[in-house]
Tab-separated table of C-alpha atoms in Angstrom:
chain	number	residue	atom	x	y	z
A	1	UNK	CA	0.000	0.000	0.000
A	2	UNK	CA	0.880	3.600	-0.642
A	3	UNK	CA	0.130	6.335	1.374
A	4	UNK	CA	-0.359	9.696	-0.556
A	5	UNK	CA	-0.935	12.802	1.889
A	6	UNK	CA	-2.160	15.834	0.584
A	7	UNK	CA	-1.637	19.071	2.680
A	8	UNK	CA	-4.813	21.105	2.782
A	9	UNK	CA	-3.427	24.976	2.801
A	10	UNK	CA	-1.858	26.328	-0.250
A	11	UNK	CA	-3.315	23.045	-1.923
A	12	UNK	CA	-6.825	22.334	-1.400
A	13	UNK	CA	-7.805	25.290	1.090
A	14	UNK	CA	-6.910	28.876	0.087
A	15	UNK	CA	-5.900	30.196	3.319
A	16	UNK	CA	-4.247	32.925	2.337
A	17	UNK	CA	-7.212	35.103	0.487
A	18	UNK	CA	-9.194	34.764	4.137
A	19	UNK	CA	-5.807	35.599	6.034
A	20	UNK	CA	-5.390	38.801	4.004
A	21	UNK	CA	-9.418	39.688	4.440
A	22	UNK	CA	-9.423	39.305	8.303
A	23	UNK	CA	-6.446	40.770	8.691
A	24	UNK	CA	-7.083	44.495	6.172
A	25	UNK	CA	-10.130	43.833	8.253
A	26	UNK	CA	-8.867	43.768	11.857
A	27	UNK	CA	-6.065	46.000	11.231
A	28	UNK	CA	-5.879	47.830	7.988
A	29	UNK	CA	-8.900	48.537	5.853
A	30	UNK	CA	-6.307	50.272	3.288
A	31	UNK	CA	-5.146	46.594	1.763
A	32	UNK	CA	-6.631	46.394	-1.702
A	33	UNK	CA	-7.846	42.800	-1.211
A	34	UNK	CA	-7.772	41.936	-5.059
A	35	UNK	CA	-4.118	43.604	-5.620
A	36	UNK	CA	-2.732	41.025	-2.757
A	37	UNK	CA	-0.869	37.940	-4.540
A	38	UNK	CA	-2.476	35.278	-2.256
A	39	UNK	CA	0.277	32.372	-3.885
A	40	UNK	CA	2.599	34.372	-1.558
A	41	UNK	CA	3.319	34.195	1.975
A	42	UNK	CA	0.917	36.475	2.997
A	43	UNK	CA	1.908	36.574	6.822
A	44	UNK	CA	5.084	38.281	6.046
A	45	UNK	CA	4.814	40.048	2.851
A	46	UNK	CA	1.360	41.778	3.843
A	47	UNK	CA	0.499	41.191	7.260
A	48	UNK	CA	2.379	42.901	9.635
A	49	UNK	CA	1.888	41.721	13.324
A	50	UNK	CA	3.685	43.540	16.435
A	51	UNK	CA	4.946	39.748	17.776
A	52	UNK	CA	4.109	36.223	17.402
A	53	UNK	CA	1.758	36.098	20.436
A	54	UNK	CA	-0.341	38.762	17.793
A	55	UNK	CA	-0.196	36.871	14.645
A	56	UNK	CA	-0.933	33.632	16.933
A	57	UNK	CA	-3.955	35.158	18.231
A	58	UNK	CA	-5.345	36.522	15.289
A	59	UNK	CA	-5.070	32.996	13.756
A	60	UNK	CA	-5.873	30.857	16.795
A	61	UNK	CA	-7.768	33.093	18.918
A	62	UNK	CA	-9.781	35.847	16.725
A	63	UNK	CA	-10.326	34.342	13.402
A	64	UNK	CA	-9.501	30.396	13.347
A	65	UNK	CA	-13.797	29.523	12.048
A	66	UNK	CA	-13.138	32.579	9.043
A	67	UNK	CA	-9.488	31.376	8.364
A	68	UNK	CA	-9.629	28.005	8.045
A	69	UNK	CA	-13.288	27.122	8.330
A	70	UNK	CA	-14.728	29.365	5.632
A	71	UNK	CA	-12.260	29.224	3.312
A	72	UNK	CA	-12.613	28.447	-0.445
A	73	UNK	CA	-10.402	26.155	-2.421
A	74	UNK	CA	-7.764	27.206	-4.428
A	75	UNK	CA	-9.599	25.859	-7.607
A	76	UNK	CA	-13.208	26.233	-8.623
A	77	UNK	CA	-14.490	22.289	-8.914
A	78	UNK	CA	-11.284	20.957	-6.715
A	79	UNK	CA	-13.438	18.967	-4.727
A	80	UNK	CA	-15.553	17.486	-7.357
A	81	UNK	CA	-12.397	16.637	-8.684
A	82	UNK	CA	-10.558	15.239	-5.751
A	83	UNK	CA	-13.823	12.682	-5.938
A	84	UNK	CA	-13.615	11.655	-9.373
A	85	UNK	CA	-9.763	11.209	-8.519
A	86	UNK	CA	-10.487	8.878	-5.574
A	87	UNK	CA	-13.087	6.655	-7.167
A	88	UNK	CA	-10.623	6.482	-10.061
A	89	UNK	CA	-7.746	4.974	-7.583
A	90	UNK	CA	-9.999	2.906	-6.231
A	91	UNK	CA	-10.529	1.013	-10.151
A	92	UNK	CA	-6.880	0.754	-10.437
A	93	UNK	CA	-5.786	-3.445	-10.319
A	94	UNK	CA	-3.029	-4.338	-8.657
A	95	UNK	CA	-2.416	-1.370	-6.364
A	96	UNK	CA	-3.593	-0.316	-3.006
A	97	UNK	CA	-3.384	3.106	-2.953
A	98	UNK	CA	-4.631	5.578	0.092
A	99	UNK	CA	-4.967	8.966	0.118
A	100	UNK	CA	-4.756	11.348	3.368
A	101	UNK	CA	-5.224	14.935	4.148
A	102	UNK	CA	-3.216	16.777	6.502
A	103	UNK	CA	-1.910	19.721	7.692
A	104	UNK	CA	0.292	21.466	10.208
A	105	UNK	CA	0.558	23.918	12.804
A	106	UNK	CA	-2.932	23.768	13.511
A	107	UNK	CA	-4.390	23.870	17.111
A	108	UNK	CA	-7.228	23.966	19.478
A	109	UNK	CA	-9.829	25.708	17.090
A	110	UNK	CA	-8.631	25.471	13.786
A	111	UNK	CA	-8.900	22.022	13.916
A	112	UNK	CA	-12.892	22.079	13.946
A	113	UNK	CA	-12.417	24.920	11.829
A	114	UNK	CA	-10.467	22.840	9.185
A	115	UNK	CA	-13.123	19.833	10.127
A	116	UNK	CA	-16.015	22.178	9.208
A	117	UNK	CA	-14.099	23.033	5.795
A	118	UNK	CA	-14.088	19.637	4.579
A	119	UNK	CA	-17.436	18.858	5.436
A	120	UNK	CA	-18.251	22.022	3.195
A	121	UNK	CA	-16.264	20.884	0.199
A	122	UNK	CA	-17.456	17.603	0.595
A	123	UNK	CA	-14.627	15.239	0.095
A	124	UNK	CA	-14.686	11.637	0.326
A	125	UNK	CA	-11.171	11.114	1.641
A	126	UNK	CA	-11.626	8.700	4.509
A	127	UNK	CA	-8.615	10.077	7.363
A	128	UNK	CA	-7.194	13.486	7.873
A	129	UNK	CA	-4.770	13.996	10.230
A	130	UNK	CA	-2.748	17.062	12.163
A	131	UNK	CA	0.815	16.107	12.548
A	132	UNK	CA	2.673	18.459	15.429
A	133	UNK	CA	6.392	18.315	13.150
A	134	UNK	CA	7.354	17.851	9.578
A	135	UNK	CA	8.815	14.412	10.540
A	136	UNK	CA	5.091	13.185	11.927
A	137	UNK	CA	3.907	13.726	8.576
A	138	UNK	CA	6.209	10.314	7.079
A	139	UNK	CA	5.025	8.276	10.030
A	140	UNK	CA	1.413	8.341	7.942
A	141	UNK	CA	2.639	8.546	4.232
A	142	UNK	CA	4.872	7.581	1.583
A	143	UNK	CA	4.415	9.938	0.039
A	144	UNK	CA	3.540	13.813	0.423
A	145	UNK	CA	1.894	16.815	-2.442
A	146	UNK	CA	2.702	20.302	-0.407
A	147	UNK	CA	2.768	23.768	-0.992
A	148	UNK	CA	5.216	24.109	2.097
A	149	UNK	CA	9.209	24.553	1.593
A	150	UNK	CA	9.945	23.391	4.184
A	151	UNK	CA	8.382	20.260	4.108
A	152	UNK	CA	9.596	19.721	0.361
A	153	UNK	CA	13.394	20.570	1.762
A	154	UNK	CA	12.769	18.086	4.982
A	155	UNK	CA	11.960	15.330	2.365
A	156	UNK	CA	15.018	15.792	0.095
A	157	UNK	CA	16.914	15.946	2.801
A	158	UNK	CA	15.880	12.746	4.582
A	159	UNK	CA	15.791	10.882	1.097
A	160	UNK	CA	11.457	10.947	1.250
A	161	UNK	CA	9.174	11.574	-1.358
A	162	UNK	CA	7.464	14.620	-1.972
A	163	UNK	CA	5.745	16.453	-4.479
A	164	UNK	CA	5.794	20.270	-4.863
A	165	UNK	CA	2.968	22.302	-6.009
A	166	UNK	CA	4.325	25.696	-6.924
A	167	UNK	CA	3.600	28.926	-5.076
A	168	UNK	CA	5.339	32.576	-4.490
A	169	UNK	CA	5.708	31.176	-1.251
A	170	UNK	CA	7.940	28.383	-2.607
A	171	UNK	CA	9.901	30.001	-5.317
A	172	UNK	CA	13.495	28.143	-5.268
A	173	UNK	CA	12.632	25.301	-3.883
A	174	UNK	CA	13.188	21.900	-5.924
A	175	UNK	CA	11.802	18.711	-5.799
A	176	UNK	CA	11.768	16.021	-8.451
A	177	UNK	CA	8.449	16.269	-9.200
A	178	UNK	CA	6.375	19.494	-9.245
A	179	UNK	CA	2.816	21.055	-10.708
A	180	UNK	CA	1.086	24.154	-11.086
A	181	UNK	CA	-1.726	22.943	-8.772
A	182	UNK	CA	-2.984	19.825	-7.942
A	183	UNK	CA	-5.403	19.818	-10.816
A	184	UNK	CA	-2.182	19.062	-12.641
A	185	UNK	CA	-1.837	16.159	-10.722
A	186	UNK	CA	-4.812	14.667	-11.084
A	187	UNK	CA	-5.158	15.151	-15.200
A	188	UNK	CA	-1.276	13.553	-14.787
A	189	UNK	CA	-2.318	10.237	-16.034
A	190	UNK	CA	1.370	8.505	-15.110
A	191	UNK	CA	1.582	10.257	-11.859
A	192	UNK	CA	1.112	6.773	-10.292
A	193	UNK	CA	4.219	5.745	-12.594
A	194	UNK	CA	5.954	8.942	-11.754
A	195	UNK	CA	5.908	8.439	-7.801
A	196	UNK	CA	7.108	4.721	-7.755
C-alpha cells in the first residue's frame, strides 16, 4: 500500500485570500484585497503583526472559524475533482493506494475549523490527520503533495518523497516532481508511474 498525503493549505484550502481579508479587516482597511498575490506568503509580505503572540492570536484566537473554516479552495471544482480522482484509484488493479489529508501547525480551534471546511467541500477522503512536526507527517505517508518549503526541503533531505505544487511562497525550492496545482496532478495520467 501507498500512502499519498495531501496538505490542505496552499493546496486544497486557500488560506491565504481569508488571512489577508481578516487581517485588512482587523487591522488595515487600506489593503486592496484583489491587488494582494495570495500564492505568496501572505503573513510576512502583507500582514504585519507587532509579535508572534499577535499573529498567533489573530489565527488561533480571533479568526480560526473565518481562516480556516470558511475558506474556499484554491480551484473552482477541486473537490468534485478530488472525488472523481479517488473513485478512479480505487478502479486501479493491482495497487492499493490511500490517500490522506493533513496539515500542520494547527491547534485547538482550527482544527474544527479545518473539520467544518471539509465537510463544506465535501470530500470523500476517509482520514485526515494534524501532525505536530514535519517528521510526523512520514510516520502516515509515503508519500507527500505540499505547498510548504519546508516540508519539500525536509523530504530531500531525509531521502522521502514529496511532491511540490508551486507557489510565491515556494519560489526556489526543488523537488523532483512538481505542478502548477494539484489539478495538474490529477489530469497527470502517469503520476502513479511517476511516484514509484
Amino acid at each position: 500500500m501507498i500512502t499519498i498525503g495531501i496538505e490542505l493549505n496552499h493546496v486544497v484550502r486557500d488560506i491565504n485570500k481569508q488571512i489577508v481579508k481578516y487581517y485588512a479587516k482587523e487591522f488595515d482597511p487600506s489593503i486592496d484585497i484583489e491587488e494582494v498575490d495570495k500564492s505568496d506568503d501572505v503573513l510576512s509580505t502583507t500582514c504585519k503583526f507587532e509579535s508572534k503572540h499577535a499573529r498567533n492570536n489573530f489565527l488561533y484566537i480571533d479568526y480560526p472559524y473565518e481562516i480556516f473554516g470558511c475558506a474556499s479552495t484554491v480551484e473552482k471544482n477541486l473537490s468534485t475533482k478530488i472525488t472523481s480522482w479517488l473513485s478512479d484509484i480505487e478502479n486501479i488493479e493491482d495497487e492499493d493506494i490511500r490517500i490522506v489529508f493533513y496539515s500542520l501547525d494547527e491547534e485547538a480551534l482550527t482544527i474544527q475549523s479545518t473539520y467544518f471546511f471539509l465537510s463544506k467541500i465535501g470530500t470523500r477522503v476517509r482520514k485526515v490527520f494534524f501532525p505536530k512536526s514535519i517528521q510526523e507527517i512520514w510516520e502516515d505517508c509515503d508519500l507527500v503533495i505540499t505547498a510548504n518549503k519546508d516540508v519539500v526541503e525536509y523530504a530531500n533531505d531525509n531521502s522521502l518523497k514529496a511532491v511540490l505544487i508551486k507557489r510565491k511562497l515556494n519560489e526556489g525550492c526543488k523537488a523532483e516532481l512538481s505542478y502548477d496545482n494539484l489539478s495538474d496532478v490529477i489530469d497527470d495520467e502517469e503520476f502513479f508511474n511517476k511516484v514509484k
